[in-house]
Amino acid sequence: MGRYILKRFVFMLVSMWVIVTACFILMNAVPGSPFTTAKMTPLVRKQLEQKYGLDKPLWQQYVTLLKNLLRGDLGISIRERGRSVNGIIASRFPVSLVLGTEALAFAVTTGLALGVIASLYRGKTLDYIAIIIAILGVSVPNFVVASVLQYVLGAKLKLLPIARWESPAHHILPAFALGLTTLATMARMMRSSMLEVINQDYVRTAKAKGLTPTQITWRHCIRNAILPVVTILGPLIAGITTGTLVVERMFGIPGLGRYFVDSIYNRDYPLIMGTTVFYSAILLLMTFLVDVAYGFIDPRIRLAKGRAD
Amino acid sequence: METAIEGKAFAPSSGEAPLLSIEDLQVSFYTYAGEVHAVRGVSYSVKKGSSLAVVGESGCGKTVTVQSVMRLIPTPPGRIKGGRIIFKGKDILALSEKEMQSVRGKEIGMIFQDPMTGLNPTMNVGSQIVEAIVKHQRVDKATAWEKAVKMLEMVEIPNPKVRALQYPHQYSGGMRQRAMIAMALACEPDLLIADEPTTSLDVTIQSQILDLLLELQERLGMTIIIITHNLGVVARLANEIVVMYAGKVVEQGTSSQIFYRPLHPYTHALLRSVPRLDRKTRTALASIPGTPPDLFVPPKGCAFAPRCPRAMKVCLEADAFPMELEKEHQVSCWLYHESNPRAAMELEKGGVAIER
Ligand SMILES: Nc1ncnc2c1ncn2[C@@H]1O[C@H](COP(=O)(O)OP(=O)(O)O)[C@@H](O)[C@H]1O
Ligand SMILES: [Mg+2]
């Protein structure tokens, strides 16, 4: 197990370095610079470029970047006059985190429950309802879901606030819109995983022991069916993370997503790099944690790797 | 000359009531391709303390029959269409699902064919045994765990305290089957059903598991139904044998009757297909020519007739019924029916076909 975790961890670091390098290359390959849009004399531009180190050769910029990243310093934003990228992230990310966590918690619990119910009522009405939700959830993009919810529940029925980020009621629509795809994917995966497990020999063994259907479902079916579903949590969290970029904008939520998108339009190099590094770090960390969690749930991995140490 | 030929179906063989008796059981599976008549009127019974072997080519309904006893037939597609299964005086098929839960594991234990997939991979073996104990006995977790370890010890798993905490993937195939046996016996059931318990194991392990079953049966005075392809297993373990073909019982009797005085041509063929160590020359293993009938449309005559070297006209037209030809020895074959003028002679020479 220790070796398994170490391997995953090294993999995570290497991926991070690849992302930083790719981002650096792309950023410099795209035409334009932070100062192309602003009106300024060549002299002023030169001074500004000097200030942000953009006049140095690229390899030097790259080395400085890596050095700063290792110290955890993401630099100073060019557009947001003098604010550090670290500061921007620290002030804005908590909002995104709350939204993302709410969406994830809602999606995972409801999705799993829906999948389990669908599998237990295979071919019956409840199953079809679950399948329809799953298909809708996967095929309808979150911005469409968001606008439909805003229109129907917000504008027409006036049940929930349309936008902004104030009372708990303000969280419901964006969290739902953001989580729906994940919910649907979870439900679909869990359903097929359950259907597979239900036909396994060990479920029959459990029944032959005289266990009740509830005991069989909880201890033998769900426990095994959830394993493959856990592995897709990584990509699903990635989906929610990127989803915040859109949903925050649509609901006027003051999260980090807005800065990520704007930084690209503005060619705000430090902010692009900073937010990219930050988002990637979250995703890689999540994937890492999911892998580790999987190793812990599945005794075949936990113990096999443990012995290899 | 008076012969013992009479058409007595389901004749009770002895005075005392059997522990389990299956009466005219019919089970079908409704598939897209049509109705599979998997079990077509099977009757057999097993006395307390006895060990009964069920033999027959694969697909003849052995598993479906015993799974009906445990009510483990997946419904749909399966359906028990008729018959009765009387266990300790009550009809299993009439029990509610809830009542059935206290029969499974507690009164009837079952071991399945494939020990590699029969255990839950994410639960340690001890807990899987504890689960059965806690379900049926009023004991706390700690006592149940002790009992589980004792069970593992009983099935001769070395170091049972440590092994109980391990997961199935840390067990070898033979050990898993031992664990399955421990689990099936944890609540001291009256009846143990073992469905091909050794088929998927390699030969040396097979005989170890059989030794174990044999010993446990003697020690615990258990009643066993064992399904097997392996007539060697039967010879060692069983004192009664049921021979099945295409969803029906074609012959049943005591072990010595079946081995030394087989009557049904199918039983002959089955016995001939067993490798014999006592033959010096390596005669080719006689496999039975032909294939079992299609169970979608079972033949109206005897299902074995198309492959039978002794088939007569009547065999294709009507199916024979079970006839008790000697005490506890029943056979369903027209050769022995009183309408056959040579019936008595056939019985005397045991229906052996002229060697080709
Ligand atoms: N779930 C099922 N669906 C359809 N047919 C089945 C099913 N289970 C068993 N059968 C059929 O029932 C017949 C008897 O099977 P089985 O009792 O497993 O044979 P065996 O004697 O080898 O144990 C076979 O022809 C098989 O195809
Ligand atoms: Mg079978």
XYZ file of C-alpha atoms and ligand atoms in Angstrom:
693
model
C 0.000 0.000 0.000
C 2.791 2.443 0.902
C 4.459 1.889 -2.417
C 1.184 2.260 -4.246
C 0.581 5.636 -2.584
C 4.133 6.788 -3.280
C 3.806 5.856 -6.930
C 0.527 7.777 -7.224
C 2.127 10.753 -5.505
C 5.128 10.888 -7.827
C 2.753 10.566 -10.755
C 0.866 13.565 -9.430
C 4.017 15.710 -9.197
C 5.132 14.804 -12.707
C 1.696 15.642 -14.079
C 1.833 18.999 -12.339
C 5.156 19.820 -13.946
C 3.872 18.817 -17.393
C 0.835 21.067 -16.945
C 2.921 24.059 -15.866
C 5.267 23.636 -18.813
C 2.462 23.199 -21.317
C 0.640 26.201 -19.914
C 3.793 28.295 -20.134
C 4.410 27.334 -23.749
C 0.806 27.886 -24.824
C 0.539 31.179 -23.023
C 3.565 32.529 -24.836
C 2.555 31.000 -28.159
C -0.828 32.724 -28.207
C -0.592 36.134 -29.915
C -0.873 39.252 -27.799
C 0.495 40.256 -24.448
C -0.971 41.761 -21.278
C -0.343 45.231 -22.630
C -1.611 44.967 -26.212
C -5.023 46.381 -25.475
C -4.025 49.235 -23.206
C -3.024 52.514 -24.783
C 0.478 53.353 -23.745
C 3.709 54.671 -25.119
C 6.391 52.160 -26.056
C 8.491 53.473 -23.189
C 5.838 52.821 -20.575
C 5.214 49.390 -22.050
C 8.904 48.618 -21.862
C 9.051 49.663 -18.247
C 6.031 47.552 -17.413
C 7.473 44.542 -19.222
C 10.656 45.032 -17.249
C 8.695 45.163 -14.023
C 6.988 41.819 -14.685
C 10.149 40.243 -16.124
C 8.619 39.836 -19.571
C 11.686 41.320 -21.270
C 13.892 38.429 -20.240
C 14.514 35.437 -22.519
C 11.804 32.793 -22.232
C 14.022 30.176 -20.619
C 14.868 32.625 -17.865
C 11.218 33.420 -17.354
C 10.543 29.687 -17.167
C 13.235 29.099 -14.561
C 11.998 32.000 -12.444
C 8.460 30.663 -12.727
C 9.452 27.203 -11.512
C 11.460 28.693 -8.668
C 8.523 30.814 -7.540
C 6.083 27.942 -7.867
C 8.283 25.783 -5.671
C 8.083 28.480 -3.035
C 4.308 28.579 -3.485
C 4.443 32.103 -4.886
C 2.079 32.587 -7.811
C 3.174 36.173 -8.522
C 1.352 39.491 -8.914
C -1.668 39.966 -11.147
C -1.112 42.406 -14.003
C -4.718 43.508 -14.427
C -5.828 43.570 -10.802
C -3.409 46.317 -9.912
C -0.839 44.929 -7.532
C -2.944 42.194 -6.015
C -1.082 38.937 -5.530
C -2.514 35.889 -7.299
C -2.311 34.030 -3.994
C -4.451 36.740 -2.429
C -7.068 36.588 -5.177
C -7.340 32.838 -4.855
C -7.505 33.009 -1.062
C -10.352 35.498 -1.136
C -12.394 33.966 -3.970
C -11.846 30.249 -3.822
C -13.790 29.573 -0.594
C -17.009 30.513 -2.381
C -16.253 28.108 -5.261
C -15.308 25.446 -2.773
C -18.602 25.739 -0.925
C -20.573 25.612 -4.164
C -18.569 22.664 -5.509
C -18.805 20.699 -2.279
C -22.525 21.219 -2.044
C -23.011 20.154 -5.640
C -20.783 17.112 -5.172
C -22.404 15.973 -1.936
C -25.857 16.325 -3.437
C -24.866 14.581 -6.662
C -23.050 11.658 -5.065
C -25.647 10.785 -2.446
C -28.644 11.219 -4.721
C -26.877 9.586 -7.664
C -25.871 6.499 -5.702
C -29.297 6.154 -4.142
C -30.962 6.525 -7.516
C -28.677 3.902 -9.057
C -29.312 1.426 -6.252
C -33.071 1.939 -6.392
C -33.114 1.580 -10.169
C -31.205 -1.701 -9.973
C -33.458 -3.116 -7.259
C -36.550 -2.249 -9.298
C -35.089 -3.286 -12.602
C -37.587 -3.029 -15.434
C -40.192 -1.369 -13.221
C -41.446 2.222 -13.186
C -38.872 3.467 -10.686
C -36.113 2.098 -12.892
C -37.422 3.944 -15.945
C -37.733 7.189 -13.996
C -34.124 6.834 -12.884
C -32.988 6.078 -16.429
C -34.793 9.151 -17.768
C -33.179 11.363 -15.122
C -29.811 9.862 -15.979
C -30.192 10.453 -19.699
C -31.403 14.033 -19.207
C -28.660 14.746 -16.718
C -25.900 13.513 -18.960
C -27.119 15.024 -22.208
C -28.322 18.458 -21.123
C -25.430 20.874 -20.487
C -25.381 22.616 -17.137
C -25.904 26.103 -18.505
C -29.179 24.969 -20.063
C -30.254 23.366 -16.804
C -29.257 26.558 -15.026
C -31.308 28.846 -17.257
C -34.358 26.567 -17.214
C -34.239 26.432 -13.409
C -33.755 30.173 -13.164
C -36.685 30.801 -15.454
C -39.137 28.287 -14.026
C -38.349 28.153 -10.316
C -36.938 31.643 -10.050
C -38.704 33.985 -12.427
C -42.068 32.231 -12.909
C -42.842 30.428 -9.676
C -40.672 32.710 -7.548
C -39.827 29.788 -5.298
C -36.099 30.353 -5.169
C -33.796 33.294 -5.789
C -32.642 33.593 -9.387
C -29.078 34.619 -8.708
C -26.547 35.996 -6.246
C -24.906 34.311 -3.280
C -26.534 35.306 -0.009
C -28.896 33.089 1.981
C -28.760 29.268 1.953
C -31.712 29.365 -0.457
C -29.375 30.993 -2.962
C -27.260 27.859 -2.986
C -29.968 25.475 -4.121
C -30.299 26.225 -7.815
C -26.604 26.592 -8.647
C -25.690 23.478 -6.673
C -28.405 21.526 -8.449
C -27.417 22.800 -11.894
C -23.772 22.093 -11.195
C -24.341 18.623 -9.749
C -26.888 17.230 -12.175
C -24.440 15.742 -14.683
C -22.464 14.098 -11.912
C -25.639 12.807 -10.325
C -26.724 11.270 -13.611
C -23.367 9.657 -14.268
C -23.216 8.287 -10.741
C -26.730 6.866 -11.026
C -25.997 5.189 -14.342
C -22.696 3.707 -13.180
C -24.125 2.550 -9.886
C -27.106 0.949 -11.558
C -25.058 -1.113 -13.987
C -22.516 -1.961 -11.327
C -25.286 -3.147 -9.003
C -26.915 -5.215 -11.726
C -23.609 -6.930 -12.302
C -23.044 -7.600 -8.614
C -26.576 -8.862 -8.007
C -25.860 -11.821 -10.273
C -22.591 -12.717 -8.601
C -22.199 -16.065 -6.893
C -21.400 -14.500 -3.544
C -24.790 -12.790 -3.493
C -26.392 -16.187 -3.945
C -24.177 -17.485 -1.132
C -25.398 -14.642 1.058
C -28.980 -15.543 0.251
C -28.292 -19.203 1.007
C -27.150 -18.115 4.467
C -30.635 -16.832 5.141
C -29.838 -13.115 5.138
C -32.673 -10.682 4.483
C -32.791 -8.790 1.177
C -31.843 -5.604 3.027
C -28.773 -7.219 4.570
C -27.779 -8.673 1.215
C -28.178 -5.331 -0.535
C -26.191 -3.330 2.019
C -23.433 -5.727 3.002
C -22.881 -7.622 -0.187
C -24.232 -5.711 -3.165
C -23.650 -2.024 -2.479
C -20.294 -2.643 -0.869
C -18.970 -4.316 -3.994
C -20.894 -2.307 -6.550
C -19.529 0.970 -5.228
C -15.901 0.082 -5.983
C -15.841 0.776 -9.721
C -17.998 3.851 -9.133
C -15.445 5.360 -6.774
C -12.826 5.357 -9.528
C -14.849 7.730 -11.696
C -15.215 10.200 -8.844
C -11.907 11.762 -9.944
C -13.110 12.753 -13.421
C -16.508 13.703 -12.009
C -14.927 16.116 -9.551
C -13.008 17.546 -12.479
C -16.332 18.051 -14.221
C -17.753 19.885 -11.232
C -14.643 22.026 -10.926
C -14.807 23.166 -14.522
C -18.577 23.447 -14.194
C -18.124 26.117 -11.543
C -16.584 28.370 -14.215
C -19.886 28.482 -16.082
C -22.353 28.207 -13.233
C -20.707 30.934 -11.157
C -21.000 33.272 -14.085
C -24.646 32.439 -14.746
C -25.694 32.888 -11.138
C -23.451 35.870 -10.465
C -21.547 34.017 -7.780
C -18.342 35.730 -6.638
C -16.109 32.658 -6.900
C -12.732 32.023 -8.459
C -14.166 30.762 -11.747
C -14.750 34.265 -13.086
C -11.095 35.181 -12.603
C -9.921 32.108 -14.417
C -11.937 32.951 -17.524
C -11.181 36.669 -17.460
C -7.478 36.124 -16.952
C -7.280 34.427 -20.319
C -9.018 37.273 -22.194
C -6.739 39.716 -20.459
C -3.538 37.759 -21.084
C -2.886 38.250 -17.405
C 0.035 35.821 -17.464
C 0.575 35.406 -13.718
C -3.158 35.003 -13.096
C -3.527 32.483 -15.944
C -0.611 30.494 -14.627
C -1.729 30.850 -11.021
C -5.322 29.774 -11.519
C -4.289 26.977 -13.903
C -1.786 25.651 -11.406
C -4.343 25.956 -8.661
C -7.155 24.180 -10.503
C -4.806 21.471 -11.747
C -3.495 20.951 -8.250
C -7.042 20.453 -6.993
C -7.869 17.984 -9.731
C -4.662 16.029 -9.339
C -5.069 15.968 -5.601
C -8.638 14.712 -5.945
C -7.590 11.973 -8.344
C -4.796 11.066 -5.957
C -7.153 10.922 -2.990
C -9.667 8.861 -4.951
C -6.946 6.389 -5.931
C -5.812 6.101 -2.346
C -9.380 5.746 -1.133
C -9.965 3.005 -3.687
C -6.906 1.203 -2.450
C -8.284 1.371 1.058
C -11.757 0.125 0.178
C -10.630 -2.782 -1.963
C -8.777 -5.301 0.184
C -7.311 -6.890 -2.943
C -5.317 -3.707 -3.595
C -4.777 -2.749 0.026
C -3.312 -6.077 1.024
C -1.561 -7.099 -2.181
C 0.449 -3.886 -2.283
C 1.023 -4.097 1.426
C 2.735 -7.417 1.037
C 4.848 -6.193 -1.855
C 6.510 -3.651 0.417
C -43.096 -66.796 -12.267
C -43.989 -63.857 -10.087
C -41.852 -60.847 -10.747
C -41.409 -57.693 -8.742
C -42.661 -55.656 -11.610
C -45.290 -53.133 -10.662
C -45.876 -49.589 -11.706
C -45.589 -47.927 -8.353
C -44.704 -44.292 -8.690
C -43.118 -42.454 -5.755
C -43.422 -45.501 -3.597
C -42.208 -44.718 -0.101
C -39.157 -46.858 0.339
C -39.239 -47.389 4.037
C -41.432 -46.808 7.009
C -39.976 -43.687 8.597
C -40.651 -40.305 6.990
C -37.689 -38.976 5.029
C -35.979 -35.738 6.076
C -36.544 -34.260 2.649
C -38.750 -35.471 -0.072
C -39.154 -33.889 -3.459
C -42.387 -34.854 -5.155
C -43.065 -34.374 -8.837
C -41.135 -31.115 -8.991
C -41.478 -29.134 -12.200
C -39.369 -26.064 -12.932
C -39.226 -24.041 -16.122
C -37.268 -21.030 -17.305
C -39.029 -18.540 -19.503
C -36.433 -17.174 -21.904
C -36.695 -15.173 -25.108
C -36.236 -18.382 -27.040
C -39.124 -20.043 -25.218
C -39.837 -22.146 -22.164
C -36.958 -24.346 -20.992
C -38.446 -27.365 -19.236
C -35.472 -27.768 -16.924
C -37.024 -30.079 -14.346
C -39.914 -32.273 -15.483
C -41.408 -34.104 -12.559
C -38.491 -35.022 -10.352
C -39.094 -37.061 -7.210
C -36.552 -38.280 -4.754
C -36.134 -38.319 -1.035
C -33.376 -38.557 1.491
C -33.531 -40.119 4.922
C -32.041 -38.591 8.005
C -28.356 -39.389 8.342
C -28.127 -40.719 4.825
C -26.007 -39.378 2.001
C -27.563 -39.148 -1.390
C -25.681 -38.527 -4.614
C -27.310 -37.039 -7.673
C -25.546 -37.851 -10.934
C -26.178 -37.144 -14.575
C -24.726 -35.244 -17.508
C -24.509 -31.500 -17.118
C -27.702 -29.635 -17.938
C -29.989 -32.416 -16.727
C -31.492 -30.327 -13.935
C -29.505 -31.396 -10.865
C -28.702 -27.851 -9.784
C -32.148 -26.494 -10.546
C -33.702 -29.214 -8.402
C -31.600 -28.527 -5.324
C -31.823 -24.791 -5.777
C -35.585 -25.195 -5.724
C -35.190 -26.842 -2.330
C -33.488 -23.655 -1.132
C -35.870 -21.517 -3.170
C -32.867 -19.910 -4.857
C -34.203 -20.169 -8.407
C -34.023 -16.694 -9.959
C -37.620 -15.682 -10.653
C -37.981 -14.479 -13.353
C -36.884 -16.182 -15.589
C -37.409 -19.311 -13.512
C -40.701 -20.583 -12.115
C -41.540 -23.583 -10.007
C -44.565 -24.862 -11.853
C -45.607 -27.743 -9.713
C -44.799 -30.373 -7.165
C -44.061 -30.352 -3.494
C -40.888 -30.238 -1.475
C -41.514 -31.621 1.984
C -38.773 -30.871 4.473
C -39.235 -31.963 8.082
C -42.947 -32.241 7.455
C -43.489 -28.780 5.963
C -43.900 -27.843 2.341
C -41.013 -25.569 1.433
C -42.818 -24.255 -1.615
C -45.657 -22.990 0.563
C -43.458 -21.011 2.953
C -43.328 -17.227 2.870
C -40.055 -15.576 1.882
C -39.569 -14.599 5.509
C -40.087 -18.136 6.781
C -37.728 -19.321 4.076
C -34.993 -17.097 5.476
C -34.947 -19.120 8.649
C -34.713 -22.370 6.706
C -31.787 -21.206 4.587
C -28.510 -21.507 6.400
C -30.134 -22.722 9.592
C -31.902 -25.911 8.594
C -30.378 -26.416 5.165
C -26.821 -25.422 4.337
C -25.552 -25.229 0.795
C -22.139 -25.390 -0.849
C -21.816 -24.250 -4.414
C -19.701 -25.380 -7.288
C -17.289 -22.505 -7.678
C -15.516 -21.489 -4.476
C -13.518 -18.849 -6.358
C -16.558 -16.648 -6.852
C -18.767 -17.807 -4.023
C -17.230 -15.628 -1.330
C -17.608 -11.870 -1.052
C -14.221 -10.400 -2.094
C -14.567 -7.300 0.076
C -15.427 -8.967 3.364
C -13.050 -11.032 5.453
C -13.813 -14.710 5.686
C -14.477 -14.661 9.413
C -17.137 -11.974 9.058
C -18.841 -13.935 6.327
C -19.192 -16.891 8.673
C -20.170 -14.673 11.612
C -22.952 -13.233 9.487
C -24.575 -16.645 9.201
C -24.174 -17.394 12.908
C -25.533 -14.055 14.107
C -28.478 -14.385 11.763
C -29.710 -17.662 13.199
C -28.400 -17.884 16.735
C -28.840 -15.608 19.702
C -25.202 -14.849 20.331
C -23.140 -11.684 20.515
C -20.513 -10.784 17.930
C -17.566 -11.967 20.024
C -19.035 -15.402 20.656
C -19.973 -15.678 16.998
C -16.420 -14.795 15.989
C -15.039 -17.488 18.291
C -17.440 -19.944 16.761
C -16.393 -18.886 13.248
C -12.754 -19.512 14.115
C -13.743 -22.908 15.508
C -15.553 -23.708 12.290
C -12.470 -22.827 10.260
C -10.499 -25.078 12.529
C -13.007 -27.846 12.023
C -12.581 -27.702 8.257
C -8.841 -27.945 8.834
C -7.777 -24.480 7.830
C -4.371 -23.975 9.432
C -3.946 -20.980 11.704
C -7.675 -20.212 11.780
C -7.412 -17.159 14.072
C -5.286 -15.334 11.516
C -7.074 -16.777 8.517
C -10.461 -15.582 9.766
C -9.274 -12.013 9.370
C -8.099 -12.560 5.814
C -9.972 -11.961 2.599
C -10.955 -14.600 0.038
C -8.206 -13.580 -2.384
C -5.659 -14.631 0.217
C -7.080 -18.160 0.223
C -6.316 -20.913 -2.272
C -9.176 -22.581 -4.136
C -9.261 -25.565 -1.803
C -9.205 -23.328 1.259
C -12.054 -21.266 -0.087
C -14.133 -24.375 -0.518
C -13.258 -25.341 3.053
C -14.390 -21.896 4.173
C -17.631 -22.363 2.234
C -18.172 -25.660 4.004
C -17.478 -23.996 7.351
C -20.014 -21.322 6.508
C -22.643 -23.821 5.412
C -22.188 -25.849 8.589
C -21.888 -22.918 10.999
C -25.477 -23.200 12.179
C -25.497 -26.994 12.265
C -28.080 -27.514 9.536
C -30.046 -30.758 9.354
C -29.280 -31.071 5.680
C -26.208 -30.142 3.690
C -26.540 -29.726 -0.045
C -23.241 -29.792 -1.910
C -23.550 -28.898 -5.576
C -20.447 -30.228 -7.315
C -18.234 -29.130 -4.421
C -15.029 -30.403 -5.980
C -15.544 -30.022 -9.718
C -13.568 -26.819 -10.094
C -10.669 -27.941 -7.896
C -7.610 -29.872 -8.951
C -7.424 -33.572 -8.295
C -5.430 -33.748 -5.065
C -7.494 -30.964 -3.518
C -10.659 -32.712 -4.672
C -9.867 -35.786 -2.653
C -8.915 -33.713 0.401
C -12.258 -31.923 0.324
C -14.064 -35.228 -0.073
C -12.201 -36.714 2.855
C -13.270 -33.714 4.866
C -16.938 -34.045 3.876
C -16.830 -37.747 4.610
C -15.330 -37.213 8.014
C -17.736 -34.417 8.900
C -20.668 -36.512 7.838
C -19.598 -39.350 10.068
C -18.734 -37.115 12.976
C -21.815 -34.905 12.851
C -24.229 -37.516 11.550
C -25.190 -35.092 8.835
C -27.602 -35.711 6.014
C -26.003 -34.839 2.687
C -27.184 -34.405 -0.859
C -24.171 -34.261 -3.103
C -24.307 -33.478 -6.788
C -21.377 -34.645 -8.815
C -20.143 -35.733 -12.212
C -17.572 -37.857 -10.568
C -18.710 -41.416 -9.948
C -15.582 -41.999 -7.902
C -16.900 -39.396 -5.480
C -20.241 -41.157 -5.424
C -18.701 -44.511 -4.642
C -16.870 -43.107 -1.651
C -19.483 -40.845 -0.204
C -23.001 -41.887 -1.058
C -25.201 -44.653 0.183
C -28.035 -43.742 -2.151
C -27.858 -42.618 -5.747
C -30.261 -40.743 -7.995
C -29.557 -40.799 -11.724
C -31.049 -37.908 -13.665
C -31.466 -37.400 -17.370
C -33.029 -34.450 -19.204
C -34.952 -33.099 -16.243
C -36.168 -36.446 -14.911
C -35.009 -39.149 -12.562
C -34.380 -42.302 -14.585
C -33.107 -44.567 -11.841
C -32.549 -44.487 -8.136
C -31.405 -46.981 -5.569
C -28.761 -47.759 -3.026
C -25.153 -47.262 -3.957
C -24.518 -50.985 -4.381
C -27.661 -51.451 -6.450
C -26.629 -48.739 -8.854
C -23.002 -49.817 -9.084
C -23.495 -53.576 -9.155
C -26.929 -53.942 -10.638
C -27.639 -50.878 -12.778
C -30.825 -51.293 -14.745
C -31.415 -48.242 -16.887
C -29.423 -48.197 -20.133
C -28.426 -44.607 -19.337
C -26.948 -45.687 -16.012
C -24.993 -48.378 -17.849
C -23.664 -45.812 -20.279
C -22.780 -43.460 -17.438
C -20.881 -46.188 -15.585
C -19.055 -47.197 -18.747
C -17.848 -43.652 -19.208
C -15.873 -43.778 -15.952
C -12.155 -44.553 -16.134
C -11.466 -47.838 -14.398
C -8.217 -48.470 -12.612
C -8.813 -52.202 -12.492
C -8.664 -52.622 -16.242
C -5.207 -53.555 -17.458
C -5.589 -52.555 -21.052
C -6.456 -48.952 -21.620
C -9.816 -49.377 -23.227
C -11.077 -46.207 -24.766
C -13.362 -44.322 -22.427
C -16.829 -44.837 -23.769
C -18.442 -41.467 -24.001
C -22.159 -41.635 -24.555
C -22.868 -41.019 -28.246
C -25.393 -38.333 -29.140
C -26.539 -35.319 -27.168
C -29.268 -34.777 -24.577
C -32.599 -33.591 -25.982
C -33.693 -30.041 -26.463
C -35.473 -28.959 -23.283
C -37.501 -26.351 -25.169
C -39.541 -29.151 -26.718
C -39.020 -32.250 -24.599
C -39.769 -35.497 -26.456
C -43.027 -37.204 -25.657
C -41.304 -40.569 -25.254
C -38.306 -41.446 -23.160
C -35.778 -38.636 -23.458
C -32.907 -41.088 -23.670
C -34.454 -43.209 -26.434
C -32.641 -41.525 -29.352
C -29.283 -42.399 -27.754
C -30.327 -45.697 -26.250
C -28.876 -48.927 -27.702
C -31.900 -50.836 -26.339
C -34.605 -48.451 -27.510
C -37.863 -50.042 -28.581
C -40.822 -48.631 -30.447
C -42.734 -47.799 -27.289
C -39.792 -45.762 -25.959
C -40.287 -43.160 -28.655
C -44.030 -42.963 -28.112
C -44.529 -42.774 -24.377
C -42.332 -42.075 -21.422
C -41.795 -44.809 -18.886
C -42.797 -44.213 -15.280
C -40.836 -45.170 -12.166
C -41.187 -48.809 -11.233
C -39.875 -50.259 -8.018
C -38.158 -53.415 -9.175
C -36.507 -54.376 -5.941
C -36.577 -52.809 -2.496
C -35.548 -49.145 -2.767
C -34.533 -49.575 -6.399
C -36.660 -47.665 -8.898
C -36.167 -47.371 -12.602
C -38.110 -45.689 -15.387
C -37.576 -47.887 -18.412
C -39.904 -49.846 -20.688
C -37.512 -52.791 -20.733
C -38.792 -53.759 -17.318
C -42.474 -53.154 -17.861
C -44.734 -56.165 -17.652
C -45.895 -55.530 -21.189
C -42.406 -56.524 -22.300
C -42.464 -60.336 -22.497
C -38.740 -60.410 -21.763
C -38.989 -58.096 -18.746
C -38.139 -60.743 -16.180
C -35.125 -61.826 -18.160
C -33.968 -58.269 -18.579
C -34.188 -57.756 -14.862
C -32.194 -60.880 -14.216
C -29.315 -59.870 -16.425
C -29.642 -56.245 -15.374
C -30.573 -54.792 -18.747
C -27.003 -54.976 -20.029
C -26.735 -54.189 -23.665
C -24.949 -56.659 -25.887
C -21.391 -55.317 -26.025
C -20.692 -53.815 -29.374
N -31.336 -18.988 -15.323
C -31.636 -19.880 -16.300
N -32.214 -19.459 -17.447
C -32.510 -20.343 -18.418
N -32.270 -21.650 -18.370
C -31.694 -22.134 -17.258
C -31.336 -21.275 -16.165
N -30.779 -22.026 -15.200
C -30.780 -23.297 -15.668
N -31.332 -23.361 -16.905
C -31.518 -24.571 -17.715
O -31.970 -25.589 -16.912
C -31.387 -26.818 -17.298
C -30.828 -27.537 -16.109
O -29.737 -26.829 -15.580
P -28.940 -27.290 -14.303
O -29.863 -27.713 -13.240
O -28.005 -26.192 -13.973
O -28.118 -28.533 -14.845
P -27.058 -29.409 -14.057
O -27.638 -30.773 -14.032
O -25.828 -29.375 -14.875
O -26.862 -28.814 -12.701
C -30.325 -26.519 -18.334
O -30.799 -26.920 -19.599
C -30.191 -25.026 -18.291
O -30.009 -24.520 -19.580
Mg -25.104 -27.894 -11.981
